[in-house]
Short mmCIF file of C-alpha atoms in Angstrom, two decimals:
data_model
loop_
_atom_site.label_atom_id
_atom_site.label_comp_id
_atom_site.label_asym_id
_atom_site.label_seq_id
_atom_site.Cartn_x
_atom_site.Cartn_y
_atom_site.Cartn_z
CA MET A 93 4.35 36.07 -6.73
CA THR A 94 0.90 34.11 -7.33
CA ASP A 95 -0.04 32.37 -4.82
CA ASP A 96 -0.32 29.09 -7.41
CA ILE A 97 3.66 29.95 -7.29
CA ILE A 98 4.19 29.64 -3.43
CA ARG A 99 1.56 26.49 -3.43
CA ARG A 100 3.61 24.51 -5.35
CA ALA A 101 6.74 25.65 -3.83
CA ALA A 102 4.97 24.98 -0.24
CA LYS A 103 4.44 21.39 -1.70
CA GLY A 104 9.24 21.01 -2.04
CA ASN A 105 8.56 21.38 -6.24
CA GLU A 106 12.24 22.96 -7.02
CA GLU A 107 11.24 25.20 -10.62
CA ALA A 108 8.46 26.32 -7.98
CA PHE A 109 10.70 27.36 -5.50
CA ALA A 110 13.66 28.50 -7.59
CA ALA A 111 11.34 31.61 -9.04
CA LEU A 112 10.34 32.02 -6.04
CA VAL A 113 14.32 33.21 -4.55
CA THR A 114 15.00 34.95 -7.87
CA ALA A 115 12.26 37.16 -7.30
CA HIS A 116 12.71 38.14 -3.66
CA GLN A 117 16.69 38.18 -3.39
CA HIS A 118 17.20 41.12 -4.73
CA MET A 119 15.29 42.40 -0.93
CA VAL A 120 16.80 39.68 0.92
CA TYR A 121 20.03 40.21 -0.52
CA ASN A 122 19.77 43.86 0.00
CA LEU A 123 18.38 44.26 3.08
CA ALA A 124 20.63 41.93 4.78
CA LEU A 125 23.46 44.42 3.37
CA SER A 126 21.80 46.98 4.95
CA MET A 127 22.00 45.49 7.68
CA LEU A 128 25.57 43.88 8.21
CA ARG A 129 27.71 46.21 5.50
CA SER A 130 29.58 42.65 4.41
CA ARG A 131 28.59 41.21 1.16
CA GLU A 132 29.98 38.48 2.48
CA ASP A 133 28.08 38.58 5.35
CA ALA A 134 24.59 39.41 3.50
CA LEU A 135 24.93 36.34 1.17
CA ASP A 136 25.79 34.05 4.07
CA VAL A 137 22.36 36.14 4.72
CA SER A 138 20.54 35.55 2.38
CA GLN A 139 21.51 31.84 2.30
CA GLU A 140 20.09 30.94 5.32
CA VAL A 141 16.92 32.35 5.25
CA PHE A 142 15.24 31.08 2.00
CA LEU A 143 16.46 27.78 3.12
CA LYS A 144 14.21 28.84 6.57
CA VAL A 145 11.17 30.10 4.21
CA TYR A 146 12.09 25.83 2.33
CA ARG A 147 11.45 24.53 5.74
CA PHE A 148 8.91 26.41 6.15
CA LEU A 149 6.35 27.61 3.93
CA PRO A 150 4.55 24.48 4.73
CA SER A 151 3.82 26.21 7.37
CA TYR A 152 2.61 30.03 5.23
CA HIS A 153 -1.31 30.45 5.42
CA PHE A 154 -1.65 33.68 3.79
CA ASP A 155 -2.47 35.40 6.79
CA SER A 156 0.08 38.42 5.71
CA ALA A 157 1.40 39.20 2.15
CA PHE A 158 4.07 37.43 1.64
CA THR A 159 7.02 40.08 0.75
CA THR A 160 5.93 40.62 4.87
CA TRP A 161 6.38 37.17 5.52
CA LEU A 162 10.22 37.30 4.26
CA TYR A 163 10.68 40.89 5.57
CA ARG A 164 9.90 39.92 9.36
CA LEU A 165 12.05 36.53 8.34
CA THR A 166 15.58 38.38 7.40
CA LYS A 167 15.69 40.87 9.71
CA ASN A 168 15.15 38.19 12.19
CA ALA A 169 18.00 36.20 10.60
CA VAL A 170 20.02 39.24 10.75
CA LEU A 171 19.62 39.47 14.63
CA ASP A 172 20.28 36.21 15.55
CA TYR A 173 23.80 36.78 13.11
CA LEU A 174 24.69 39.97 14.79
CA ARG A 175 23.81 38.33 18.25
CA ALA A 176 25.43 35.14 17.74
CA LYS A 177 29.05 37.69 16.01
CA LYS A 178 28.30 39.71 18.81
CA ARG A 179 27.78 43.14 16.75
CA LYS A 180 25.23 45.71 16.66
CA PRO A 181 22.90 46.03 13.88
CA SER A 182 23.65 49.75 13.27
CA SER A 183 27.78 49.45 14.09
CA SER A 184 29.59 51.78 15.29
CA LEU A 185 32.55 53.39 12.23
CA GLU A 186 35.23 51.49 14.35
CA VAL A 187 32.98 48.24 14.22
CA LEU A 188 32.47 49.50 9.89
CA GLU A 189 36.11 49.85 9.90
CA GLU A 190 36.74 46.67 11.51
CA ASN A 191 34.43 44.42 8.82
CA GLY A 192 35.81 46.33 5.77
CA GLY A 193 33.42 44.95 4.16
CA VAL A 194 31.45 47.46 1.78
CA PHE A 195 33.64 50.30 2.55
CA ARG A 196 36.70 48.68 0.77
CA ASP A 197 37.64 50.03 -2.65
CA GLU A 198 38.49 47.00 -3.51
CA GLU A 199 35.73 45.76 -2.53
CA THR A 200 33.47 47.16 -4.59
CA SER A 201 30.47 45.30 -6.58
CA THR A 202 30.20 44.59 -10.21
CA ASP A 203 26.58 47.55 -11.07
CA PRO A 204 27.50 50.28 -12.57
CA PHE A 205 25.71 51.97 -10.09
CA SER A 206 27.31 51.22 -6.82
CA ASN A 207 30.76 52.33 -8.63
CA LEU A 208 29.29 55.61 -8.15
CA LEU A 209 30.89 55.71 -5.16
CA THR A 210 33.61 55.10 -3.04
CA ALA A 211 34.44 54.29 0.19
CA GLU A 212 34.34 56.83 1.81
CA ARG A 213 31.47 58.19 0.69
CA ARG A 214 29.82 54.78 1.87
CA ARG A 215 30.98 55.31 5.15
CA MET A 216 29.07 58.09 5.11
CA LEU A 217 26.48 57.71 3.85
CA TYR A 218 25.50 54.87 6.23
CA ALA A 219 26.60 56.76 9.11
CA ALA A 220 24.70 59.39 8.53
CA MET A 221 21.78 56.24 8.07
CA ASP A 222 22.92 54.75 11.83
CA GLU A 223 22.14 58.93 13.21
CA LEU A 224 18.05 58.53 12.09
CA SER A 225 15.84 56.80 14.02
CA GLU A 226 14.74 53.25 12.91
CA ALA A 227 11.54 53.76 11.30
CA HIS A 228 13.06 56.31 9.93
CA ARG A 229 15.62 53.99 8.73
CA GLU A 230 13.16 50.69 7.93
CA VAL A 231 11.47 53.15 5.29
CA ILE A 232 14.85 54.47 3.78
CA ARG A 233 16.74 50.28 3.60
CA LEU A 234 12.86 49.11 1.58
CA SER A 235 12.40 52.30 -0.64
CA CYS A 236 16.50 52.44 -1.93
CA PHE A 237 17.72 49.42 -0.77
CA CYS A 238 16.07 47.40 -1.31
CA GLY A 239 13.48 49.04 -3.99
CA GLU A 240 10.23 48.00 -2.81
CA SER A 241 7.14 50.81 -4.08
CA TYR A 242 5.42 52.51 -0.52
CA GLU A 243 3.25 50.46 -1.84
CA SER A 244 5.00 47.05 -0.83
CA ILE A 245 6.50 49.13 1.55
CA ALA A 246 2.78 50.06 3.36
CA ALA A 247 1.98 46.44 3.64
CA ILE A 248 5.42 45.52 5.20
CA LEU A 249 5.25 47.24 7.70
CA GLY A 250 1.95 47.63 7.83
CA ILE A 251 1.25 51.59 8.10
CA GLU A 252 -0.34 53.52 6.25
CA LEU A 253 0.80 54.52 2.59
CA GLY A 254 0.73 58.24 2.71
CA THR A 255 2.66 57.21 5.99
CA VAL A 256 4.62 55.86 4.35
CA LYS A 257 5.13 59.14 2.02
CA SER A 258 6.16 60.78 4.71
CA ARG A 259 8.23 59.17 6.37
CA ILE A 260 10.13 58.82 3.27
CA ASN A 261 10.82 62.48 3.00
CA ARG A 262 11.62 62.84 6.33
CA ALA A 263 14.04 60.42 5.99
CA LYS A 264 15.44 61.65 3.12
CA LYS A 265 15.56 65.34 4.44
CA GLU A 266 17.17 64.24 7.60
CA LEU A 267 19.99 62.59 5.46
CA ARG A 268 20.68 65.70 3.36
CA LYS A 269 21.25 67.93 6.45
CA ILE A 270 23.41 65.52 8.06
CA LEU A 271 25.95 65.40 4.94
CA GLU A 272 25.41 68.56 4.33
CA ARG A 273 26.85 69.73 7.73
CA ARG A 274 29.97 67.37 7.22
CA ASN A 275 30.55 68.59 3.46
CA TYR A 276 29.02 65.46 2.04
CA PHE A 277 28.29 66.73 -1.32
CA MET B 288 21.53 84.29 0.46
CA LYS B 289 19.05 82.08 3.13
CA ASP B 290 15.22 83.50 4.02
CA SER B 291 12.41 82.63 5.77
CA ARG B 292 11.01 81.55 3.14
CA CYS B 293 14.02 79.49 2.24
CA GLU B 294 12.94 77.27 5.63
CA PHE B 295 9.21 76.71 3.88
CA PHE B 296 10.42 75.36 0.93
CA ASP B 297 13.19 73.54 2.42
CA GLU B 298 10.05 71.45 4.22
CA THR B 299 8.76 70.83 -0.06
CA ILE B 300 12.52 70.05 -1.62
CA GLU B 301 11.79 65.77 -0.54
CA ARG B 302 8.56 66.11 -1.72
CA TYR B 303 8.39 68.28 -4.82
CA LEU B 304 11.00 65.68 -6.09
CA SER B 305 9.87 62.38 -5.11
CA GLY B 306 5.56 64.51 -7.20
CA ASP B 307 4.23 64.46 -3.84
CA VAL B 308 3.53 68.14 -4.09
CA THR B 309 0.43 69.57 -5.60
CA LYS B 310 0.40 72.69 -8.51
CA GLU B 311 0.31 75.47 -6.90
CA GLU B 312 3.02 74.29 -3.97
CA ALA B 313 5.19 73.18 -7.22
CA ASP B 314 4.48 76.17 -9.18
CA LEU B 315 6.28 78.22 -5.74
CA LEU B 316 8.78 76.63 -5.65
CA GLU B 317 9.71 77.43 -8.97
CA ALA B 318 9.49 80.78 -9.04
CA HIS B 319 11.52 80.82 -5.50
CA LEU B 320 13.96 78.34 -6.42
CA ALA B 321 14.67 80.80 -10.29
CA VAL B 322 15.82 83.74 -7.25
CA CYS B 323 17.73 81.90 -5.00
CA PRO B 324 21.19 79.87 -4.60
CA HIS B 325 20.81 78.27 -1.36
CA CYS B 326 17.53 76.58 -2.46
CA GLN B 327 19.06 75.25 -5.83
CA GLN B 328 21.98 74.12 -3.85
CA ALA B 329 19.10 72.10 -1.52
CA VAL B 330 17.67 70.67 -4.53
CA ALA B 331 20.42 69.49 -5.99
CA ASN B 332 21.71 67.79 -2.95
CA ALA B 333 19.02 65.89 -2.43
CA ARG B 334 18.91 64.13 -5.91
CA THR B 335 22.26 63.17 -5.31
CA LEU B 336 21.51 61.78 -1.93
CA GLY B 337 18.65 60.00 -3.63
CA THR B 338 21.27 58.68 -6.19
CA HIS B 339 24.07 57.87 -3.77
CA LEU B 340 20.62 56.16 -1.60
CA ASN B 341 20.32 54.22 -4.87
CA ALA B 342 24.06 53.49 -5.62
CA LEU B 343 24.02 51.31 -2.51
CA LYS B 344 21.85 48.12 -3.85
CA GLU B 345 23.72 45.96 -5.12
CA THR B 346 22.71 43.09 -7.77
CA PRO B 347 22.57 39.57 -6.19
CA PRO B 348 25.46 37.04 -6.74
CA GLU B 349 24.85 34.03 -8.93
CA ALA B 350 25.54 31.97 -5.65
CA LEU B 351 23.26 33.08 -3.79
CA LEU B 352 20.53 30.93 -6.20
CA SER B 353 23.17 27.89 -6.40
CA GLY B 354 23.93 27.55 -2.86
CA VAL B 355 20.43 28.01 -1.68
CA MET B 356 18.71 25.03 -4.14
CA GLY B 357 21.81 22.99 -3.61
CA GLY B 358 21.24 23.30 0.64
CA VAL B 359 16.75 22.32 -0.59
CA ARG B 360 18.27 19.57 -2.15
CA LYS B 361 20.69 18.66 0.65
CA GLN B 362 17.73 19.47 2.82
CA LYS B 363 14.60 16.94 1.52
CA LYS B 364 17.50 14.43 1.79
CA GLU B 365 17.54 14.60 5.69
CA ARG B 366 13.69 14.56 5.51
CA HIS B 367 13.35 11.71 3.38
CA SER B 368 15.92 10.12 5.81
CA ALA B 369 14.34 11.79 8.78
CA ARG B 370 10.86 10.39 7.91
CA ILE B 371 12.56 6.75 6.72
CA LEU B 372 13.73 7.17 10.94
CA LEU B 373 11.25 7.84 12.63
CA ARG B 374 9.34 4.94 10.80
CA VAL B 375 12.26 2.30 11.87
CA MET B 376 13.42 3.29 14.87
CA PRO B 377 10.04 3.03 16.75
CA MET B 378 9.56 -0.99 15.66
CA ALA B 379 13.78 -1.56 16.27
CA ALA B 380 12.75 0.15 19.92
CA CYS B 381 9.77 -2.60 20.24
CA LEU B 382 11.21 -5.42 19.60
CA MET B 383 14.89 -4.62 21.63
CA LEU B 384 12.08 -3.44 24.50
CA ILE B 385 10.37 -7.86 22.60
CA VAL B 386 14.16 -9.70 23.17
CA SER B 387 14.77 -8.14 26.94
CA VAL B 388 11.66 -9.56 28.47
CA LEU B 389 12.46 -12.28 26.77
CA LEU B 390 15.70 -13.13 28.39
CA LEU B 391 15.00 -11.07 31.60
CA PHE B 392 11.33 -12.81 32.32
CA PRO B 393 12.23 -16.72 30.01
CA GLY B 394 8.89 -18.30 31.95
CA VAL B 395 6.77 -16.37 30.58
CA MET B 396 6.51 -17.11 27.18
CA SER B 397 6.85 -20.67 28.57
CA GLN B 398 5.44 -20.86 32.41
CA LYS B 399 1.91 -22.87 31.20
CA ASP B 400 3.28 -25.87 29.40
CA THR B 401 6.24 -26.46 32.19
CA ILE B 402 5.16 -28.97 34.86
CA ASP B 403 6.94 -28.97 37.53
CA PHE B 404 10.22 -31.97 36.65
CA ASP B 405 11.04 -31.44 40.76
CA ASP B 406 8.07 -32.97 42.28
CA ASN B 407 7.06 -35.50 39.06
CA MET B 408 10.61 -37.01 39.67
CA SER B 409 10.87 -36.29 43.64
CA GLY B 410 7.10 -37.91 44.80
CA GLY B 411 5.83 -38.90 41.30
CA LEU B 412 7.35 -42.55 40.98
CA HIS B 413 5.92 -43.15 43.99
CA ASP B 414 2.63 -41.10 44.30
CA ASP B 415 -0.45 -43.23 44.36
CA THR B 416 -2.01 -41.41 42.12
CA LEU B 417 0.29 -42.06 39.04
CA CYS B 418 1.85 -45.35 40.41
CA PRO B 419 -0.68 -47.25 42.73
CA SER B 420 1.71 -49.20 44.37
CA LEU B 421 1.45 -53.22 45.40
CA PRO B 422 0.40 -54.45 48.03
CA ASP B 423 2.48 -54.75 50.33
CA THR B 424 2.63 -59.08 50.73
CA GLY B 425 5.99 -59.00 53.39
CA GLU B 426 7.89 -60.41 50.16
CA GLU B 427 10.51 -58.14 48.70
CA GLU B 428 10.68 -54.96 45.90
CA PRO B 429 12.43 -56.90 43.00
CA SER B 430 15.98 -55.46 42.40
CA ASP B 431 16.86 -56.36 39.12
CA ALA B 432 20.59 -57.99 41.20
CA MET B 433 19.68 -61.17 41.02
CA PRO B 434 19.56 -63.49 44.34
CA PRO B 435 21.63 -65.72 45.96
CA ALA B 436 20.89 -69.42 44.30
CA GLU B 437 19.03 -71.48 46.81
CA GLU B 438 20.89 -75.22 47.85
CA SER B 439 19.19 -77.63 46.27
CA PRO B 440 18.38 -80.42 49.30
CA GLU B 441 19.11 -82.98 46.77
CA ASP B 442 21.78 -81.60 45.93
CA GLY B 443 24.09 -82.09 49.53
CA ASP B 444 27.86 -82.98 47.56
CA GLY B 445 28.05 -79.20 46.33
CA GLU B 446 25.54 -78.78 43.18
CA ALA B 447 24.64 -75.69 42.27
CA ASP B 448 21.35 -75.69 40.68
CA ASN B 449 20.16 -72.17 39.61
CA GLU B 450 16.39 -72.46 38.97
CA GLU B 451 15.33 -68.65 38.12
CA SER B 452 16.31 -66.17 38.22
CA VAL B 453 14.33 -63.36 40.43
CA ALA B 454 14.48 -60.55 37.90
CA ALA B 455 12.42 -62.14 35.78
CA PRO B 456 9.95 -63.67 37.97
CA GLU B 457 7.10 -64.38 34.79
CA ALA B 458 10.33 -66.60 32.89
CA ALA B 459 9.31 -70.08 33.03
CA PRO B 460 12.68 -71.07 35.30
CA THR B 461 13.55 -73.36 32.36
CA GLY B 462 16.57 -72.47 32.37
CA THR B 463 17.43 -74.26 29.38
CA GLU B 464 16.13 -71.83 26.60
CA GLN B 465 16.36 -68.35 28.36
CA PRO B 466 16.94 -65.38 25.35
CA ILE B 467 18.81 -62.81 27.11
CA LYS B 468 17.65 -58.81 27.31
CA PRO B 469 19.65 -55.98 27.68
CA GLY B 470 20.22 -55.28 31.64
CA ALA B 471 18.66 -58.49 32.86
CA SER B 472 20.29 -61.28 34.91
CA VAL B 473 19.96 -64.54 33.12
CA SER B 474 20.69 -67.11 34.87
CA THR B 475 21.67 -70.36 33.30
CA SER B 476 20.98 -73.15 34.86
CA THR B 477 23.26 -75.85 34.51
CA THR B 478 23.82 -78.80 36.73
CA SER B 479 27.74 -80.21 36.73
CA PRO B 480 28.15 -83.18 38.59
CA GLU B 481 31.22 -83.22 36.85
CA THR B 482 32.13 -80.74 38.91
CA SER B 483 31.87 -82.82 41.48
CA SER B 484 33.02 -84.53 40.87
CA GLY B 485 35.67 -82.87 39.04
CA SER B 486 36.00 -83.66 35.35
CA GLU B 487 36.04 -81.16 32.90
CA PRO B 488 32.31 -79.86 31.48
CA THR B 489 31.33 -80.45 27.94
CA PRO B 490 30.56 -77.86 25.69
CA ASP B 491 27.21 -79.21 25.59
CA ASP B 492 26.65 -79.47 29.29
CA GLY B 493 24.92 -77.35 31.01
CA ASP B 494 22.50 -75.00 30.01
CA SER B 495 24.14 -71.75 28.55
CA ASP B 496 23.28 -70.17 25.48
CA LEU B 497 25.93 -69.52 24.72
CA GLU B 498 27.19 -70.86 21.37
CA ASN B 499 29.51 -71.76 20.39
CA GLY B 500 32.73 -69.30 19.80
CA GLU B 501 30.99 -66.93 21.59
CA SER B 502 31.87 -65.45 24.93
CA ALA B 503 30.37 -62.62 27.03
CA PHE B 504 31.35 -60.45 30.25
CA ALA B 505 30.25 -62.14 34.06
CA THR B 506 28.54 -59.56 35.74
CA SER B 507 27.84 -58.21 39.28
CA GLY B 508 25.82 -61.04 41.96
CA THR B 509 26.74 -64.51 40.92
CA LEU B 510 27.56 -66.96 42.80
CA ASP B 511 30.33 -68.72 42.51
CA SER B 512 33.14 -65.38 43.35
CA ASP B 513 35.32 -67.09 41.83
CA ILE B 514 34.49 -65.19 38.72
CA GLU B 515 35.44 -61.59 38.68
CA VAL B 516 33.01 -58.06 36.98
CA GLY B 517 34.58 -57.99 34.48
CA THR B 518 36.45 -61.28 33.18
CA LYS B 519 35.99 -62.46 30.38
CA VAL B 520 34.26 -66.00 30.03
CA GLU B 521 34.02 -68.36 26.98
CA ALA B 522 32.15 -70.54 26.11
CA ASP B 523 33.85 -72.89 26.84
CA ASP B 524 34.92 -71.88 30.63
CA HIS B 525 33.08 -73.11 33.45
CA VAL B 526 30.24 -71.61 33.75
CA THR B 527 28.60 -72.35 37.09
CA ASP B 528 25.94 -70.33 37.72
CA ALA B 529 27.34 -67.16 36.95
CA PRO B 530 25.35 -64.71 34.95
CA VAL B 531 26.43 -63.50 32.26
CA VAL B 532 25.28 -60.47 29.42
CA SER B 533 27.12 -60.20 25.97
CA ASP B 534 29.81 -58.55 25.06
CA LYS B 535 27.83 -56.80 22.30
CA GLU B 536 25.74 -55.64 25.70
CA ASN B 537 27.72 -54.54 28.10
CA THR B 538 30.96 -53.11 26.16
CA MET B 539 31.41 -49.69 28.08
CA THR B 540 33.44 -49.62 31.40
CA ASP B 541 33.45 -46.62 33.89
CA GLN B 542 36.45 -44.22 32.29
CA SER B 543 33.81 -44.41 29.00
CA ARG B 544 30.47 -44.09 30.78
CA PRO B 545 28.92 -40.94 29.76
CA ASP B 546 29.77 -37.31 32.65
CA TYR B 547 25.90 -36.22 33.51
CA GLY B 548 27.68 -33.70 35.57
CA LEU B 549 27.51 -35.28 38.47
CA ASN B 550 29.62 -33.37 41.56
CA GLN B 551 31.03 -35.51 43.90
CA ASP B 552 29.14 -35.80 46.37
CA GLY B 553 26.30 -36.75 43.49
CA THR B 554 24.44 -32.80 43.78
CA MET B 555 23.99 -31.66 40.56
CA ASP B 556 26.58 -29.76 38.46
CA ASN B 557 25.06 -26.64 37.88
CA THR B 558 27.79 -24.21 37.10
CA GLU B 559 27.07 -24.00 33.23
CA ALA B 560 23.67 -23.35 33.64
CA LYS B 561 24.62 -20.05 36.72
CA ASN B 562 26.59 -18.37 33.47
CA THR B 563 24.44 -18.87 31.04
CA GLY B 564 21.84 -17.32 33.45
CA VAL B 565 24.01 -14.35 34.07
CA TRP B 566 24.54 -14.02 30.82
CA ARG B 567 20.97 -14.15 29.33
CA ASN B 568 20.17 -11.63 32.45
CA VAL B 569 23.29 -8.97 30.84
CA LEU B 570 22.58 -9.39 26.84
CA GLY B 571 18.87 -9.05 28.71
CA ILE B 572 19.79 -5.83 30.06
CA LEU B 573 21.83 -4.55 27.48
CA SER B 574 18.69 -5.15 25.22
CA ALA B 575 16.42 -3.08 27.30
CA THR B 576 18.64 -0.46 27.40
CA ALA B 577 19.52 0.48 23.81
CA GLY B 578 15.26 -0.20 23.07
CA ILE B 579 14.75 2.98 25.92
CA GLY B 580 17.99 4.91 24.08
CA LEU B 581 16.19 4.56 21.23
CA LEU B 582 12.25 5.09 22.28
CA GLY B 583 13.98 8.60 23.49
CA PHE B 584 15.68 9.42 20.97
CA THR B 585 12.86 8.40 18.27
CA VAL B 586 10.09 10.69 20.70
CA PHE B 587 13.14 13.21 20.82
CA LEU B 588 12.97 13.67 16.94
CA ALA B 589 9.42 13.93 16.27
CA VAL B 590 10.13 16.63 18.78
CA ARG B 591 12.38 18.55 17.39
CA ARG B 592 10.53 17.73 13.68
CA LYS B 593 7.07 19.33 15.07
CA LYS B 594 8.88 22.25 16.70
CA TYR B 595 10.19 22.98 12.98
CA GLU B 596 6.97 22.96 11.51
CA LYS B 597 5.05 25.06 13.70
CA MET B 598 8.09 28.46 13.34
#
């Protein structure tokens, strides 16, 4: 995403802003989805995030990477949304059951890869993720859910590249161990 | 069967799968994997987990982009309206406050031009600076009323002879061809010896200004009290010394006189003025309240806008 597109979008250029949304909607939506675990809620929050981006874009002065700014906006928006709905970010299985969301078989998305997982498997994966530390959970979200590169994750979180790699490896190992204990495989 | 080396290699499986191991580490692991089914399963599990974690991410729905752009257009309109409001509302507020000041304090604009009417009316006409008084000669002040006619010693038999009108001292007391002025009582100097003798005067007798066929109304202050005020007097009527006024001028009755807002006791009736003042004050207060409210709302909008921009 070039700075020029961001500047044009900040001035109110609708085409430039649409390009901005298209480039970053994947990260925003999946980050919201990983935290909310509901496609409807993730859609609402994502729209809200981009409208906030449009409103506050004139105040973005390139002090940090755009994805960093966007990540913070998204995370805060999700936390505000959960606070409003009085839910925890890493919801217990009971809340997930109540919410339904990604764990209902009939709610499978059109994405072909996501259909590999049954609702039960999804539930187990999310439950295992809930047992990780927040730092490990964060890198798993950005790496696996959002598809961000290690360099991008390093910029977003403000940590070293080596730290990103080691955190991801340790997080995956822990997940594997948890799931092996639960006969996931 | 798991052995002690499995623990060691277990730590490198995720790095091996992400390609983050040295060549030596990779060779050692691959050699171990060839003989350790436990670690082979671990590697398989790690690969499955990676695939499943990637399967968790989804393609955002199309409604996301369309919803966002719809919201953007709506925000643009709202911003435009807010900008107009923030320009118009302060002006409207100032206008209302000006109107309220003018309503509540009407003397503000006209203070310099206002003449102290009451003072001038009460003393101005008699104020020496405005109207120097005439030297006091002991004479009575002139009035419009017709003084009673004096009997001439020559007319001891009762002839009435009005020579002069007091209301118009400057006029020559001819009594013959005096023009009738509005509001002035005019004497008609008529000598009618026939009166005393009882004979009827002819129309040509006397010096009446009434032409033939004309009529007039007798006004107050007549010498002869036989003729009442308001009585219509014809030209050929017996007129002695009754001052007359053309009926063209004296057509007003008491009922048709304009009402100058006087009470019974002669004081000014200012009820209407009081009511107008009350309404003016009410409107002034309402105007001030609206103006202050508008100003407050403008400030609130401006502060909120700044707050959002700073965020």
